[in-house]
XYZ file of C-alpha atoms in Angstrom:
385
model
C 7.783 0.057 27.666
C 10.808 1.961 26.926
C 12.887 -1.153 26.322
C 10.188 -2.067 23.912
C 10.396 0.820 22.043
C 13.992 0.697 21.275
C 14.020 -2.484 20.614
C 11.699 -1.817 17.820
C 13.891 1.174 16.787
C 16.429 -1.088 16.055
C 14.693 -3.875 14.378
C 12.784 -1.192 11.873
C 13.702 -1.729 8.317
C 14.158 1.655 6.484
C 13.159 3.783 9.375
C 15.199 6.570 10.814
C 18.055 5.207 13.810
C 16.317 7.540 16.214
C 12.883 6.498 16.111
C 10.222 9.444 15.528
C 6.958 7.736 15.880
C 6.748 4.688 17.843
C 3.498 2.578 18.330
C 4.046 -0.031 21.737
C 1.641 -2.819 21.697
C -1.593 -0.696 21.188
C -5.060 -2.395 21.502
C -8.165 -0.661 21.235
C -11.401 -2.425 22.542
C -14.954 -1.355 21.684
C -16.680 -3.573 24.216
C -15.789 -7.342 23.659
C -14.825 -6.521 20.087
C -10.956 -5.726 19.499
C -10.653 -3.492 16.872
C -6.407 -3.255 17.441
C -4.982 -6.036 18.587
C -1.334 -5.329 20.102
C -0.067 -3.392 17.247
C 3.672 -2.465 17.508
C 5.323 0.158 14.612
C 8.420 2.595 14.575
C 8.227 4.773 11.973
C 11.072 7.285 10.924
C 10.892 11.186 10.370
C 10.068 12.149 7.158
C 8.778 8.736 6.068
C 5.190 8.045 4.477
C 3.546 5.275 6.175
C 0.374 3.847 4.554
C -1.946 1.486 6.500
C -3.200 -0.851 4.077
C -6.187 -3.185 4.450
C -9.918 -3.727 3.771
C -12.846 -2.232 5.322
C -12.646 -2.839 9.193
C -9.482 -4.212 9.797
C -8.683 -1.354 12.267
C -6.594 0.843 10.451
C -8.796 4.094 10.583
C -9.160 2.924 14.073
C -5.506 3.187 14.884
C -5.439 6.305 12.638
C -7.622 8.071 14.781
C -5.725 7.110 18.340
C -2.694 8.664 16.452
C -4.784 11.966 15.994
C -6.277 11.754 19.984
C -10.208 11.136 18.431
C -9.958 7.488 20.244
C -7.785 6.629 23.325
C -6.086 3.284 23.442
C -7.571 0.609 25.751
C -3.803 0.133 26.307
C -0.115 0.848 24.903
C 1.838 3.647 24.040
C 2.161 6.310 21.209
C 5.382 7.934 21.340
C 6.087 11.362 19.057
C 9.878 12.449 19.694
C 9.655 10.417 23.119
C 6.711 12.057 24.104
C 3.373 9.740 25.117
C 0.449 11.220 23.486
C -2.114 9.185 25.027
C -3.674 11.252 27.375
C -3.343 14.318 25.180
C -6.173 15.840 23.609
C -6.286 16.361 19.464
C -5.779 20.204 20.102
C -2.856 19.733 22.022
C -1.043 17.349 19.856
C 1.501 18.488 16.895
C -0.639 16.632 14.903
C -2.989 17.205 12.048
C -5.622 14.964 10.195
C -6.934 15.236 6.740
C -10.429 13.516 6.634
C -11.404 11.738 3.306
C -14.303 14.424 3.313
C -11.861 17.607 3.420
C -14.488 18.991 5.811
C -14.117 22.905 4.003
C -15.961 25.431 5.383
C -18.253 26.233 2.349
C -18.567 30.059 3.376
C -14.705 30.636 3.658
C -12.798 31.242 0.711
C -9.834 29.304 -0.462
C -7.740 31.929 1.476
C -9.582 31.973 4.755
C -9.995 27.977 4.743
C -6.643 27.677 4.886
C -5.800 30.779 7.109
C -8.562 29.551 9.667
C -6.410 27.212 12.215
C -3.665 29.505 12.377
C -6.423 32.516 13.437
C -7.627 29.791 15.940
C -4.096 30.343 17.222
C -4.040 33.685 17.471
C -1.036 34.206 15.274
C -0.137 37.719 14.131
C -1.821 38.681 10.883
C 1.685 39.149 8.970
C 2.883 35.542 9.650
C -0.645 33.816 8.856
C -0.733 36.017 5.734
C 3.228 34.909 5.507
C 2.292 31.153 5.765
C -1.062 30.891 3.814
C 0.598 32.829 0.847
C 3.503 30.405 0.983
C 1.530 27.111 1.390
C -1.207 28.353 -1.338
C 1.855 28.944 -3.976
C 3.277 25.218 -2.698
C -0.487 23.798 -3.756
C -0.516 25.974 -6.572
C -3.696 27.612 -5.712
C -2.901 31.255 -5.338
C -4.819 32.146 -8.102
C -7.766 30.331 -6.687
C -7.225 32.129 -2.997
C -10.512 34.064 -3.415
C -12.742 30.975 -4.380
C -15.178 29.207 -2.750
C -14.753 25.562 -2.485
C -18.216 24.916 -4.531
C -16.073 26.753 -7.651
C -13.217 24.209 -7.640
C -12.634 21.004 -9.101
C -12.233 17.813 -6.438
C -8.555 17.628 -7.103
C -8.166 21.250 -5.995
C -10.692 21.033 -2.953
C -8.426 18.193 -1.883
C -5.208 20.179 -2.361
C -7.031 23.162 -0.351
C -7.273 20.416 2.658
C -3.753 19.381 2.262
C -2.680 23.214 2.680
C -4.684 23.594 5.620
C -3.388 20.601 7.358
C 0.376 21.741 6.628
C 0.223 25.503 7.129
C 0.410 24.506 10.942
C 3.660 23.087 10.506
C 2.668 19.747 12.286
C 5.469 17.203 13.186
C 3.076 14.762 12.075
C 0.365 14.785 9.239
C -2.552 12.103 9.321
C -4.200 11.270 5.795
C -7.403 9.057 6.220
C -8.387 7.943 2.795
C -7.029 11.249 1.064
C -8.067 10.997 -2.525
C -10.887 8.219 -2.435
C -13.471 11.215 -3.432
C -11.606 11.568 -6.551
C -11.847 9.799 -9.743
C -9.478 7.146 -11.330
C -7.374 9.421 -13.339
C -7.400 12.387 -11.354
C -6.745 10.208 -7.920
C -3.471 8.839 -10.160
C -2.185 12.490 -11.028
C -2.773 13.534 -7.496
C -0.819 10.789 -5.784
C 2.429 12.254 -7.237
C 1.452 15.953 -6.509
C 0.689 15.091 -2.863
C 3.892 13.266 -2.351
C 5.925 16.029 -3.555
C 4.077 18.235 -1.696
C 4.773 16.341 1.799
C 8.451 15.918 0.777
C 8.705 19.719 0.099
C 7.239 20.381 3.370
C 9.532 17.743 5.278
C 6.483 16.657 7.201
C 6.346 12.668 8.401
C 3.045 11.466 7.466
C 0.786 8.219 8.190
C -1.972 7.459 5.384
C -5.121 5.127 5.892
C -6.218 3.346 2.517
C -7.763 0.435 1.024
C -6.276 1.012 -2.311
C -3.532 -1.113 -2.986
C -1.857 1.117 -5.801
C -2.272 4.273 -4.203
C -0.146 3.072 -1.105
C 2.348 1.577 -3.802
C 2.782 4.827 -5.262
C 2.836 7.129 -2.321
C 4.346 5.257 0.348
C 7.694 4.981 1.787
C 6.548 1.540 3.676
C 3.640 -0.015 4.429
C 2.042 -2.260 7.008
C -0.684 -4.637 5.911
C -3.560 -4.918 8.261
C -6.347 -7.527 8.886
C -8.310 -8.349 11.415
C -6.760 -5.504 13.917
C -3.399 -7.015 13.177
C -0.062 -5.724 11.560
C 0.571 -8.770 9.249
C 3.868 -7.544 7.166
C 5.653 -4.168 7.230
C 7.880 -3.219 4.166
C 9.138 -0.902 1.479
C 6.252 -1.700 -1.617
C 8.564 -3.689 -3.592
C 9.061 -5.751 -0.845
C 5.711 -6.372 0.111
C 4.844 -7.465 -3.440
C 7.431 -9.527 -4.416
C 7.975 -11.417 -1.041
C 5.059 -11.281 0.878
C 5.111 -13.239 4.262
C 1.876 -14.996 4.013
C -1.341 -15.980 1.981
C -3.291 -13.007 2.758
C -0.821 -10.400 1.531
C -0.087 -12.188 -1.268
C -3.534 -12.202 -2.311
C -4.300 -8.973 -1.011
C -1.470 -6.955 -2.797
C -2.339 -7.145 -6.901
C -3.410 -10.231 -8.431
C -1.403 -13.648 -7.414
C -1.975 -17.439 -8.613
C -2.009 -19.976 -5.642
C -1.304 -23.791 -5.869
C -1.823 -25.904 -2.731
C 0.532 -28.877 -2.196
C 3.304 -30.650 -0.429
C 7.217 -30.023 -0.334
C 8.650 -33.565 -1.580
C 12.309 -32.096 -2.000
C 13.941 -30.039 0.506
C 17.268 -28.743 -0.013
C 19.503 -26.156 0.828
C 19.327 -24.403 -2.373
C 16.210 -25.512 -3.913
C 12.955 -27.254 -3.077
C 10.676 -29.486 -4.847
C 6.539 -29.120 -4.333
C 3.934 -31.330 -5.914
C 0.715 -29.759 -6.573
C -2.419 -30.562 -8.567
C -1.644 -28.545 -11.268
C 2.406 -29.505 -11.633
C 5.594 -30.120 -10.324
C 7.344 -26.986 -8.639
C 10.968 -26.039 -8.882
C 11.742 -22.906 -6.589
C 14.987 -22.044 -6.389
C 16.069 -21.172 -3.374
C 15.510 -23.087 0.384
C 13.053 -22.235 2.975
C 12.408 -22.813 6.180
C 10.325 -26.342 6.309
C 10.043 -30.145 6.260
C 9.703 -32.328 3.649
C 5.761 -33.557 3.319
C 4.594 -29.696 4.894
C 1.617 -28.237 3.483
C 2.475 -25.011 1.392
C 1.006 -22.836 -1.250
C 3.142 -21.478 -4.123
C 2.312 -18.204 -4.846
C 3.414 -16.613 -8.825
C 2.373 -13.208 -9.836
C 0.372 -13.056 -13.671
C 2.765 -11.027 -14.954
C 5.860 -13.350 -14.289
C 3.919 -16.348 -16.362
C 4.936 -17.204 -20.231
C 2.188 -18.520 -22.209
C 2.632 -20.042 -25.536
C 0.823 -22.927 -27.710
C 3.941 -25.096 -27.312
C 5.866 -26.505 -24.381
C 8.471 -24.600 -22.872
C 12.507 -25.337 -23.735
C 15.375 -25.651 -21.435
C 16.134 -22.116 -23.186
C 13.123 -20.595 -21.733
C 14.295 -20.879 -18.128
C 16.965 -19.059 -16.026
C 17.631 -22.444 -14.830
C 18.289 -25.777 -17.079
C 17.357 -27.948 -14.010
C 13.888 -26.526 -13.811
C 12.754 -27.834 -17.222
C 10.314 -30.838 -16.708
C 8.828 -28.617 -13.443
C 7.013 -25.498 -13.707
C 4.837 -26.143 -16.532
C 1.251 -26.933 -17.079
C -1.095 -27.108 -19.980
C -4.618 -25.689 -20.145
C -7.376 -23.534 -22.512
C -7.715 -19.982 -22.802
C -11.283 -19.401 -21.111
C -11.316 -15.938 -21.972
C -9.207 -12.925 -22.505
C -9.021 -9.307 -22.408
C -6.822 -6.739 -24.250
C -6.246 -3.433 -22.199
C -4.281 -1.612 -24.505
C -1.184 -1.815 -22.284
C -1.323 -5.816 -21.584
C -3.449 -8.040 -22.329
C -5.093 -10.515 -19.717
C -5.639 -14.039 -20.104
C -7.558 -16.717 -17.826
C -6.235 -20.243 -18.701
C -8.038 -23.518 -17.218
C -5.488 -25.998 -16.494
C -6.023 -29.633 -17.067
C -6.587 -30.268 -13.186
C -9.518 -27.599 -13.421
C -7.109 -24.986 -11.639
C -7.962 -21.161 -13.325
C -4.720 -19.539 -13.770
C -4.410 -15.330 -14.619
C -1.897 -14.484 -16.958
C -0.769 -10.989 -18.386
C 1.419 -10.384 -21.042
C 2.719 -6.554 -21.541
C 1.874 -5.506 -24.960
C 5.311 -3.677 -25.989
C 5.111 -2.792 -29.570
C 2.459 -0.715 -30.928
C 1.489 -3.429 -33.358
C 1.698 -6.372 -31.299
C -0.616 -8.897 -32.287
C -2.714 -11.316 -29.965
C -2.006 -14.091 -31.746
C -3.995 -16.714 -29.343
C -7.683 -16.507 -28.661
C -10.126 -17.999 -26.445
C -10.772 -21.739 -26.870
C -6.746 -22.171 -27.846
C -5.073 -24.863 -26.090
C -1.442 -23.217 -24.444
C 1.283 -23.896 -22.170
C 1.881 -21.595 -19.204
C 4.944 -21.627 -17.506
C 7.243 -19.929 -14.491
C 10.867 -19.557 -13.824
C 11.601 -21.042 -10.237
C 13.152 -17.617 -8.741
C 9.893 -15.909 -9.252
C 7.847 -18.632 -7.238
C 6.987 -17.417 -3.584
C 6.710 -20.481 -0.725
C 4.183 -19.879 2.059
C 3.519 -21.744 4.857
C 0.212 -22.593 5.710
């Protein structure tokens, strides 16, 4: 197992050279059901690592195993080389913050934050010093004497975070940390939480089903499905270079076209689909006639009345490729962008987003208009089926 862990440490992109947290071939079964299926990860010290996936994918079970609330069926969990698997939760240098916050309603903010330190029997002076510093860090000093019900949702969330961090854990676990907040407050609080975690310097593993939350807060993301980790990478890498159809479709919006490789060269491939011929301006690990899917993000697609010209493409060789004709079925003006749904002549519906850069940008296209949609070959991702 130690050899496997060392190999993971060398291969982990973005993680520190010396592994801080290693999850080695962890399996969790509940009867015949496999909730976590041979998951291996290396997480570097100081990272904020997000486990992202839909409900039931195994991410919360994995988090609970890190916290000691579930015991793996097999595998290792190493924190700075120490195997945590047989340690109970209260003996681990780990704190977990739950979605419900679990604040004590009868205690003040100050006493909620101090609760764990008092249970550990720390001297009163040290408790007072730590609590005051932590309340200052989360900007709640003025609310120290209030009860939880007298706080807003965002303030309660910061109390729970302060209580989790005041014990100075080596590892902080966040289970859907902002799920109880409304959209605007959640967006504002995401950056506040990241700032606090970085100030403290704690390593964090968080679970979320919210893609934007993971992209905003995490240093790296692990996308999970059916108990397995499908891809690990930085947010930009996960979004721009998904390694499979599930990841491409789960992270953000994407248009997918099924087809076959008809030309396979070192510097480009051509994929024929019912919608059009796609010129992909990079090579792939494939063979002619291989079935693939082409993925292109809505914001990468141009939309206009007439067909694109050679000047529209970044590579003149793409002229005649990467273009399809269709009709606007509907559109939605959202202020910062306009979203178009275009029915192509093939019957496929393509989603296109156009940024409204200027204040008085006019929406010249309307529902029912005949249009051409087009994209650059460098923006295409080829997914092997």
